[in-house]
Amino acid sequence: MNNETNQNFSNLLENPKDFDVKIKVGENPNIKEFKVHSIILSARSDYFKAALCSRWAKREDGFIVFDKPNISPLVFEILINYIYTGTFSNNNEVSLLDIFIAADEIGLVEISQQIKKPLKNEVLGYVWQNKFLKAFEFCEEILENIPHSVEGQKSALSWRFPSIRVESEDINELSKILCKETTLTSLDLSNLNIGSRVKAGVKKDE
């Protein structure tokens, strides 16, 4: 989208005219209603294209009414702004993982791709500090919450962990993780170097 179109669509979102969809997001007491346009949502998201079609859509007083209780208003506001303007902006106010999970669910691949690198870097940061339990629990949360995307799961499982020294006091924590019967058993841990005195540098994604 060019700048003029972005501004026009942003104005349309902030001051909705001729909207035909009301989307209620969040759960009590944190609920917000968004007044949006089915033609824009359907053009930008296959998820909404299917959800808002006449076969599935629920109507009240001439409007399509759609509930999305599993996404918070703050997260949805970021996603709907992207749908209307093509601009992704967070300013570190909302959890990237929450945005990643919601974007994956409604098929906003571009946002998922942008967030993937900082999420991976967060995991690597925990590993680099030998905080294995924190790192792998974070990975597990990612994998458990993106069932909508087989490619996303394959991508996360392909992450290679840095070559690091595992101190003796950390081995018990690591062994607990390796014994867990979860999707974590598919992660690539070949670079973990138990007992080595050499700590290789880890290059995080730019």
Coordinates of N, CA and C in Angstrom, one line a residue:
M1 N 0.8 -1.2 0.0 CA 0.0 0.0 0.0 C 0.9 1.3 0.0
N2 N 0.4 2.3 -0.8 CA 1.2 3.6 -0.7 C 0.7 4.4 0.5
N3 N 1.5 5.4 0.8 CA 1.2 6.2 2.0 C -0.2 6.8 2.1
E4 N -0.6 7.3 0.9 CA -2.0 7.9 0.9 C -3.1 6.8 1.2
T5 N -2.9 5.7 0.6 CA -3.9 4.6 0.8 C -3.8 4.1 2.3
N6 N -2.6 4.0 2.8 CA -2.5 3.7 4.3 C -3.2 4.6 5.2
Q7 N -3.1 5.9 4.9 CA -3.7 7.0 5.7 C -5.2 6.9 5.6
N8 N -5.7 6.7 4.3 CA -7.1 6.6 4.1 C -7.7 5.4 4.9
F9 N -7.0 4.2 4.8 CA -7.5 3.0 5.5 C -7.4 3.2 7.0
S10 N -6.4 3.9 7.5 CA -6.2 4.1 8.9 C -7.4 5.0 9.4
N11 N -7.7 6.0 8.6 CA -8.9 6.9 9.0 C -10.2 6.1 9.0
L12 N -10.3 5.2 8.0 CA -11.5 4.4 8.0 C -11.6 3.5 9.2
L13 N -10.5 3.1 9.7 CA -10.5 2.2 10.9 C -10.8 3.0 12.1
E14 N -10.3 4.2 12.2 CA -10.5 5.1 13.4 C -11.9 5.7 13.4
N15 N -12.4 6.0 12.2 CA -13.7 6.6 12.1 C -14.5 5.8 11.1
P16 N -15.0 4.6 11.6 CA -15.6 3.7 10.6 C -16.9 4.2 10.0
K17 N -17.0 4.1 8.7 CA -18.2 4.5 8.0 C -18.6 3.3 7.1
D18 N -19.8 3.0 7.0 CA -20.4 1.9 6.2 C -19.8 0.6 6.6
F19 N -19.4 0.4 7.9 CA -18.9 -0.9 8.3 C -20.1 -1.9 8.4
D20 N -19.8 -3.1 8.2 CA -20.8 -4.2 8.2 C -20.5 -5.3 9.1
V21 N -19.4 -5.2 9.9 CA -19.0 -6.2 10.8 C -18.7 -5.6 12.2
K22 N -19.1 -6.3 13.2 CA -18.8 -6.0 14.6 C -18.1 -7.2 15.2
I23 N -16.8 -6.9 15.6 CA -16.0 -8.0 16.2 C -15.8 -7.7 17.6
K24 N -16.2 -8.6 18.5 CA -16.0 -8.4 19.9 C -14.9 -9.3 20.4
V25 N -13.8 -8.7 20.9 CA -12.6 -9.5 21.3 C -12.4 -9.4 22.8
G26 N -11.7 -10.4 23.3 CA -11.4 -10.4 24.7 C -12.4 -11.1 25.6
E27 N -12.1 -11.1 26.9 CA -13.1 -11.7 27.8 C -13.3 -10.6 29.0
N28 N -14.4 -10.8 29.6 CA -14.8 -9.9 30.8 C -13.6 -9.9 31.8
P29 N -13.3 -8.7 32.3 CA -13.9 -7.4 32.1 C -13.2 -6.7 30.9
N30 N -12.3 -7.3 30.2 CA -11.5 -6.7 29.2 C -12.0 -7.0 27.8
I31 N -13.1 -6.4 27.4 CA -13.7 -6.7 26.1 C -13.8 -5.4 25.3
K32 N -13.6 -5.5 24.0 CA -13.7 -4.3 23.1 C -14.3 -4.7 21.8
E33 N -15.2 -3.8 21.3 CA -15.8 -4.1 20.0 C -15.2 -3.3 18.9
F34 N -14.8 -3.9 17.8 CA -14.3 -3.3 16.6 C -15.3 -3.3 15.5
K35 N -15.5 -2.1 14.9 CA -16.4 -1.9 13.8 C -15.5 -1.9 12.5
V36 N -15.7 -2.9 11.7 CA -14.8 -3.1 10.6 C -15.6 -3.5 9.3
H37 N -14.8 -3.7 8.2 CA -15.4 -3.9 6.9 C -15.1 -5.3 6.4
S38 N -16.1 -6.1 6.1 CA -15.9 -7.4 5.6 C -15.0 -7.5 4.4
I39 N -15.2 -6.6 3.5 CA -14.5 -6.6 2.2 C -13.0 -6.5 2.4
I40 N -12.6 -5.7 3.4 CA -11.2 -5.5 3.7 C -10.6 -6.7 4.4
L41 N -11.3 -7.2 5.4 CA -10.9 -8.4 6.1 C -10.8 -9.6 5.2
S42 N -11.7 -9.8 4.4 CA -11.7 -10.9 3.5 C -10.6 -10.9 2.5
A43 N -10.3 -9.7 2.0 CA -9.2 -9.5 1.0 C -7.8 -9.7 1.6
R44 N -7.7 -9.5 2.9 CA -6.4 -9.5 3.6 C -6.1 -10.8 4.4
S45 N -7.2 -11.6 4.7 CA -7.1 -12.7 5.5 C -8.0 -13.8 5.1
D46 N -7.4 -15.0 4.8 CA -8.2 -16.2 4.4 C -9.1 -16.6 5.5
Y47 N -8.6 -16.4 6.8 CA -9.3 -16.8 8.0 C -10.6 -16.0 8.0
F48 N -10.6 -14.7 7.8 CA -11.8 -13.9 7.9 C -12.6 -14.1 6.6
K49 N -12.0 -14.4 5.5 CA -12.7 -14.7 4.3 C -13.7 -15.9 4.5
A50 N -13.2 -16.9 5.2 CA -14.0 -18.1 5.5 C -15.0 -17.8 6.6
A51 N -14.5 -17.1 7.7 CA -15.4 -16.9 8.9 C -16.5 -15.9 8.6
L52 N -16.4 -15.0 7.7 CA -17.4 -14.0 7.4 C -18.3 -14.3 6.2
C53 N -18.1 -15.5 5.6 CA -18.9 -15.8 4.5 C -20.3 -16.1 4.9
S54 N -21.3 -15.9 4.0 CA -22.7 -16.0 4.4 C -23.1 -17.3 5.0
R55 N -22.3 -18.4 4.7 CA -22.6 -19.7 5.3 C -22.4 -19.8 6.8
W56 N -21.4 -19.1 7.3 CA -21.0 -19.2 8.7 C -21.3 -17.9 9.5
A57 N -21.5 -16.8 8.9 CA -21.6 -15.6 9.6 C -22.9 -15.5 10.4
K58 N -22.8 -14.9 11.6 CA -24.0 -14.6 12.4 C -24.4 -13.2 12.2
R59 N -25.6 -12.9 12.0 CA -26.1 -11.5 11.8 C -27.0 -11.0 12.9
E60 N -26.8 -9.8 13.2 CA -27.8 -9.1 14.2 C -28.0 -7.7 13.7
D61 N -29.2 -7.3 13.6 CA -29.6 -5.9 13.2 C -28.8 -5.5 11.9
G62 N -28.7 -6.4 11.0 CA -28.1 -6.1 9.7 C -26.5 -6.1 9.7
F63 N -25.9 -6.4 10.8 CA -24.4 -6.5 10.9 C -24.0 -7.9 11.1
I64 N -22.8 -8.2 10.6 CA -22.2 -9.5 10.9 C -21.6 -9.4 12.3
V65 N -21.9 -10.3 13.2 CA -21.4 -10.2 14.5 C -20.4 -11.4 14.7
F66 N -19.2 -11.1 15.2 CA -18.2 -12.1 15.3 C -17.5 -12.0 16.7
D67 N -17.4 -13.1 17.4 CA -16.7 -13.1 18.7 C -15.4 -13.7 18.7
K68 N -14.4 -13.1 19.3 CA -13.0 -13.6 19.3 C -12.5 -13.5 20.8
P69 N -13.0 -14.3 21.7 CA -12.6 -14.1 23.1 C -11.2 -14.5 23.4
N70 N -10.6 -15.3 22.5 CA -9.2 -15.8 22.8 C -8.1 -14.9 22.4
I71 N -8.4 -13.7 21.9 CA -7.4 -12.7 21.5 C -7.8 -11.4 22.3
S72 N -6.8 -10.9 23.0 CA -7.0 -9.7 23.8 C -7.2 -8.4 22.9
P73 N -7.9 -7.4 23.4 CA -8.1 -6.2 22.6 C -6.8 -5.6 22.1
L74 N -5.8 -5.5 23.0 CA -4.5 -4.9 22.6 C -3.8 -5.7 21.4
V75 N -3.9 -7.0 21.5 CA -3.3 -7.8 20.4 C -4.1 -7.6 19.1
F76 N -5.4 -7.7 19.2 CA -6.3 -7.5 18.0 C -6.1 -6.2 17.4
E77 N -6.0 -5.1 18.2 CA -5.8 -3.8 17.7 C -4.6 -3.7 16.8
I78 N -3.5 -4.4 17.2 CA -2.3 -4.4 16.4 C -2.5 -5.2 15.0
L79 N -3.2 -6.3 15.1 CA -3.5 -7.1 13.9 C -4.5 -6.4 13.0
I80 N -5.5 -5.8 13.5 CA -6.5 -5.1 12.6 C -5.9 -3.9 12.0
N81 N -5.0 -3.2 12.7 CA -4.3 -2.1 12.1 C -3.4 -2.6 11.0
Y82 N -2.8 -3.7 11.1 CA -1.9 -4.3 10.1 C -2.8 -4.6 8.8
I83 N -4.0 -5.2 9.1 CA -4.9 -5.6 8.0 C -5.3 -4.4 7.2
Y84 N -5.5 -3.3 7.9 CA -6.0 -2.1 7.2 C -4.9 -1.3 6.6
T85 N -3.7 -1.2 7.2 CA -2.7 -0.3 6.7 C -1.4 -1.0 6.2
G86 N -1.3 -2.3 6.5 CA 0.0 -3.0 6.1 C 1.1 -2.7 7.0
T87 N 0.9 -2.0 8.1 CA 2.0 -1.5 9.0 C 1.9 -2.3 10.3
F88 N 3.0 -2.9 10.7 CA 3.1 -3.6 12.0 C 3.8 -2.8 13.0
S89 N 3.2 -2.4 14.1 CA 3.8 -1.6 15.1 C 3.4 -2.1 16.5
N90 N 4.3 -2.3 17.4 CA 4.1 -2.8 18.7 C 4.6 -2.0 19.8
N91 N 5.8 -1.4 19.7 CA 6.5 -0.6 20.7 C 6.7 -1.3 22.0
N92 N 6.8 -2.6 21.9 CA 7.1 -3.5 23.1 C 6.0 -3.4 24.2
E93 N 4.8 -3.0 23.8 CA 3.8 -2.9 24.8 C 3.0 -4.2 25.0
V94 N 3.1 -5.1 24.0 CA 2.3 -6.3 24.0 C 3.3 -7.5 23.8
S95 N 3.0 -8.6 24.4 CA 3.9 -9.8 24.3 C 4.0 -10.2 22.8
L96 N 5.2 -10.3 22.3 CA 5.4 -10.8 21.0 C 4.9 -12.2 20.8
L97 N 4.9 -13.0 21.8 CA 4.4 -14.4 21.7 C 2.9 -14.3 21.5
D98 N 2.2 -13.5 22.2 CA 0.8 -13.4 22.1 C 0.4 -12.9 20.7
I99 N 1.2 -12.0 20.1 CA 0.9 -11.5 18.8 C 1.2 -12.6 17.8
F100 N 2.3 -13.3 18.0 CA 2.7 -14.4 17.1 C 1.6 -15.4 17.0
I101 N 1.1 -15.8 18.2 CA 0.0 -16.9 18.2 C -1.2 -16.4 17.5
A102 N -1.7 -15.2 17.8 CA -2.9 -14.6 17.2 C -2.7 -14.5 15.7
A103 N -1.6 -14.0 15.3 CA -1.3 -13.8 13.8 C -1.3 -15.1 13.1
D104 N -0.7 -16.1 13.7 CA -0.7 -17.4 13.1 C -2.2 -18.0 13.0
E105 N -3.0 -17.7 14.0 CA -4.4 -18.2 13.9 C -5.2 -17.6 12.8
I106 N -5.0 -16.3 12.6 CA -5.8 -15.7 11.5 C -5.1 -15.5 10.2
G107 N -3.9 -16.2 10.1 CA -3.2 -16.3 8.8 C -2.5 -15.1 8.4
L108 N -2.0 -14.3 9.3 CA -1.2 -13.1 8.9 C 0.3 -13.5 8.9
V109 N 0.7 -14.2 7.8 CA 2.0 -14.8 7.7 C 3.1 -13.7 7.8
E110 N 2.9 -12.5 7.3 CA 3.9 -11.5 7.3 C 4.3 -11.1 8.7
I111 N 3.3 -11.0 9.6 CA 3.6 -10.6 11.0 C 4.3 -11.8 11.6
S112 N 3.9 -13.0 11.4 CA 4.6 -14.2 12.0 C 6.0 -14.2 11.6
Q113 N 6.3 -13.9 10.4 CA 7.7 -13.9 9.9 C 8.5 -12.8 10.6
Q114 N 7.9 -11.7 10.8 CA 8.7 -10.6 11.4 C 9.0 -10.9 12.9
I115 N 8.1 -11.6 13.5 CA 8.2 -11.8 15.0 C 9.1 -13.0 15.2
K116 N 9.2 -13.9 14.3 CA 9.9 -15.2 14.5 C 11.4 -15.0 15.0
K117 N 12.1 -14.0 14.4 CA 13.5 -13.8 14.7 C 13.7 -13.3 16.2
P118 N 12.9 -12.3 16.6 CA 13.1 -11.9 18.0 C 12.6 -12.9 19.0
L119 N 11.7 -13.8 18.6 CA 11.3 -14.9 19.5 C 12.4 -15.9 19.6
K120 N 13.0 -16.2 18.5 CA 14.1 -17.1 18.5 C 15.3 -16.6 19.3
N121 N 15.5 -15.3 19.2 CA 16.6 -14.7 19.9 C 16.4 -14.7 21.5
E122 N 15.1 -14.6 21.8 CA 14.7 -14.7 23.3 C 15.0 -16.0 23.8
V123 N 14.7 -17.1 23.0 CA 15.0 -18.4 23.4 C 16.5 -18.6 23.5
L124 N 17.3 -18.2 22.5 CA 18.7 -18.3 22.6 C 19.3 -17.6 23.7
G125 N 18.7 -16.5 24.1 CA 19.2 -15.7 25.2 C 19.1 -16.5 26.5
Y126 N 18.0 -17.2 26.7 CA 17.9 -18.1 27.9 C 18.9 -19.2 27.9
V127 N 19.1 -19.8 26.7 CA 20.1 -20.9 26.6 C 21.5 -20.4 26.9
W128 N 21.8 -19.3 26.4 CA 23.1 -18.7 26.6 C 23.4 -18.5 28.0
Q129 N 22.4 -18.2 28.8 CA 22.5 -18.0 30.2 C 22.4 -19.3 31.0
N130 N 22.3 -20.4 30.3 CA 22.1 -21.8 30.9 C 20.8 -21.9 31.6
K131 N 19.8 -21.0 31.2 CA 18.5 -21.1 31.8 C 17.6 -22.0 30.9
F132 N 18.0 -23.3 30.9 CA 17.4 -24.3 30.0 C 15.9 -24.5 30.2
L133 N 15.5 -24.6 31.4 CA 14.1 -24.8 31.7 C 13.3 -23.7 31.1
K134 N 13.7 -22.4 31.4 CA 13.0 -21.3 30.8 C 13.0 -21.3 29.3
A135 N 14.1 -21.6 28.7 CA 14.2 -21.6 27.2 C 13.2 -22.7 26.6
F136 N 13.3 -23.9 27.2 CA 12.5 -24.9 26.6 C 11.0 -24.8 26.9
E137 N 10.7 -24.3 28.1 CA 9.2 -24.0 28.4 C 8.7 -23.0 27.4
F138 N 9.5 -22.0 27.0 CA 9.1 -21.0 26.1 C 8.9 -21.6 24.7
C139 N 9.9 -22.5 24.3 CA 9.7 -23.2 23.0 C 8.4 -24.0 23.1
E140 N 8.2 -24.7 24.2 CA 7.0 -25.5 24.3 C 5.7 -24.7 24.1
E141 N 5.7 -23.5 24.7 CA 4.5 -22.7 24.6 C 4.3 -22.3 23.2
I142 N 5.4 -22.0 22.5 CA 5.3 -21.6 21.0 C 4.7 -22.8 20.3
L143 N 5.2 -24.0 20.4 CA 4.8 -25.1 19.6 C 3.4 -25.5 20.0
E144 N 3.0 -25.4 21.2 CA 1.6 -25.8 21.6 C 0.6 -24.8 21.1
N145 N 1.0 -23.6 20.9 CA 0.0 -22.6 20.5 C 0.0 -22.2 19.0
I146 N 0.7 -23.0 18.2 CA 0.6 -22.7 16.8 C 0.2 -24.0 16.0
P147 N -0.9 -24.6 16.5 CA -1.4 -25.8 15.8 C -1.9 -25.5 14.4
H148 N -2.2 -24.2 14.1 CA -2.8 -23.8 12.8 C -1.8 -23.9 11.7
S149 N -0.5 -23.9 12.1 CA 0.6 -23.7 11.1 C 1.6 -24.9 11.2
V150 N 1.5 -25.8 10.3 CA 2.5 -26.9 10.2 C 3.8 -26.4 9.9
E151 N 3.9 -25.4 9.0 CA 5.2 -24.8 8.6 C 5.8 -24.1 9.7
G152 N 5.0 -23.4 10.6 CA 5.5 -22.7 11.7 C 6.1 -23.7 12.7
Q153 N 5.5 -24.8 12.9 CA 6.0 -25.8 13.8 C 7.3 -26.4 13.3
K154 N 7.3 -26.7 12.0 CA 8.6 -27.2 11.4 C 9.7 -26.2 11.6
S155 N 9.4 -24.9 11.4 CA 10.4 -23.9 11.5 C 11.0 -23.8 12.9
A156 N 10.1 -23.8 13.9 CA 10.5 -23.7 15.3 C 11.3 -24.9 15.7
L157 N 10.9 -26.1 15.2 CA 11.7 -27.3 15.5 C 13.0 -27.4 14.9
S158 N 13.2 -26.6 13.8 CA 14.5 -26.6 13.1 C 15.5 -25.6 13.7
W159 N 15.1 -24.9 14.8 CA 16.0 -23.9 15.4 C 17.2 -24.7 16.0
R160 N 18.4 -24.2 15.6 CA 19.6 -24.8 16.2 C 20.1 -24.0 17.4
F161 N 20.4 -24.7 18.5 CA 20.8 -24.0 19.7 C 22.3 -23.8 19.7
P162 N 22.8 -22.8 20.4 CA 24.2 -22.4 20.3 C 25.1 -23.4 21.0
S163 N 26.3 -23.4 20.5 CA 27.3 -24.3 21.1 C 27.8 -23.7 22.4
I164 N 27.4 -24.3 23.5 CA 27.7 -23.7 24.9 C 28.2 -24.8 25.8
R165 N 28.8 -24.3 26.8 CA 29.2 -25.2 27.9 C 28.1 -25.4 28.9
V166 N 27.8 -26.6 29.3 CA 26.8 -26.9 30.3 C 27.5 -27.2 31.6
E167 N 27.3 -26.3 32.6 CA 28.0 -26.6 33.9 C 27.4 -27.8 34.6
S168 N 28.1 -28.4 35.5 CA 27.6 -29.6 36.2 C 26.4 -29.3 36.9
E169 N 26.2 -28.1 37.5 CA 25.0 -27.7 38.3 C 23.8 -27.6 37.4
D170 N 24.0 -27.4 36.1 CA 22.9 -27.3 35.2 C 22.4 -28.6 34.6
I171 N 23.2 -29.7 34.8 CA 22.9 -30.9 34.1 C 21.6 -31.5 34.6
N172 N 21.3 -31.4 35.9 CA 20.0 -31.9 36.4 C 18.8 -31.2 35.8
E173 N 18.9 -29.9 35.6 CA 17.8 -29.2 35.0 C 17.7 -29.6 33.5
L174 N 18.8 -29.7 32.8 CA 18.8 -30.2 31.4 C 18.2 -31.6 31.3
S175 N 18.6 -32.5 32.2 CA 18.1 -33.9 32.1 C 16.6 -34.0 32.3
K176 N 16.0 -33.1 33.1 CA 14.6 -33.1 33.3 C 13.9 -32.7 32.0
I177 N 14.5 -31.8 31.3 CA 13.8 -31.3 30.1 C 13.9 -32.4 29.0
L178 N 15.1 -33.1 28.9 CA 15.3 -34.1 27.9 C 14.4 -35.3 28.1
C179 N 14.0 -35.5 29.4 CA 13.1 -36.7 29.7 C 11.7 -36.4 29.5
K180 N 11.3 -35.2 29.2 CA 9.9 -34.8 29.0 C 9.4 -35.4 27.7
E181 N 8.2 -36.0 27.8 CA 7.6 -36.5 26.6 C 6.7 -35.5 25.9
T182 N 7.4 -34.5 25.2 CA 6.7 -33.4 24.6 C 7.3 -33.2 23.2
T183 N 6.8 -32.2 22.5 CA 7.3 -31.8 21.2 C 8.8 -31.3 21.4
L184 N 9.2 -31.0 22.6 CA 10.6 -30.5 22.8 C 11.6 -31.6 22.4
T185 N 11.2 -32.9 22.4 CA 12.2 -33.9 22.1 C 12.6 -33.9 20.7
S186 N 12.0 -33.1 19.8 CA 12.3 -33.0 18.4 C 13.3 -31.8 18.2
L187 N 13.6 -31.0 19.2 CA 14.4 -29.9 19.0 C 15.9 -30.3 18.8
D188 N 16.6 -29.5 18.0 CA 18.0 -29.8 17.7 C 18.9 -29.3 18.8
L189 N 19.4 -30.3 19.6 CA 20.2 -30.0 20.7 C 21.7 -30.4 20.5
S190 N 22.0 -30.7 19.3 CA 23.3 -31.3 19.0 C 24.5 -30.4 19.4
N191 N 24.3 -29.1 19.5 CA 25.4 -28.2 19.8 C 25.7 -28.1 21.3
L192 N 24.8 -28.6 22.1 CA 25.0 -28.5 23.6 C 26.2 -29.3 23.9
N193 N 27.2 -28.7 24.6 CA 28.5 -29.3 24.8 C 28.7 -29.5 26.3
I194 N 28.4 -30.7 26.8 CA 28.5 -30.9 28.2 C 29.9 -31.2 28.6
G195 N 30.4 -30.4 29.6 CA 31.7 -30.6 30.1 C 32.8 -29.9 29.4
S196 N 32.5 -29.2 28.4 CA 33.6 -28.5 27.6 C 33.9 -27.2 28.3
R197 N 35.2 -26.8 28.2 CA 35.6 -25.5 28.8 C 35.6 -24.4 27.8
V198 N 35.2 -24.7 26.6 CA 35.1 -23.7 25.5 C 33.7 -23.3 25.3
K199 N 33.5 -22.0 25.3 CA 32.1 -21.5 25.1 C 32.2 -20.7 23.7
A200 N 31.5 -21.3 22.7 CA 31.5 -20.7 21.4 C 30.6 -19.5 21.3
G201 N 30.9 -18.6 20.5 CA 30.0 -17.4 20.4 C 28.7 -17.8 19.7
V202 N 27.6 -17.1 20.1 CA 26.3 -17.3 19.4 C 26.0 -16.1 18.7
K203 N 25.6 -16.3 17.4 CA 25.3 -15.2 16.6 C 23.7 -15.1 16.5
K204 N 23.2 -14.1 17.2 CA 21.7 -14.0 17.1 C 21.3 -13.4 15.8
D205 N 20.1 -13.7 15.4 CA 19.6 -13.1 14.1 C 19.5 -11.6 14.3
E206 N 19.9 -11.0 13.2 CA 19.8 -9.5 13.2 C 18.3 -9.1 13.1

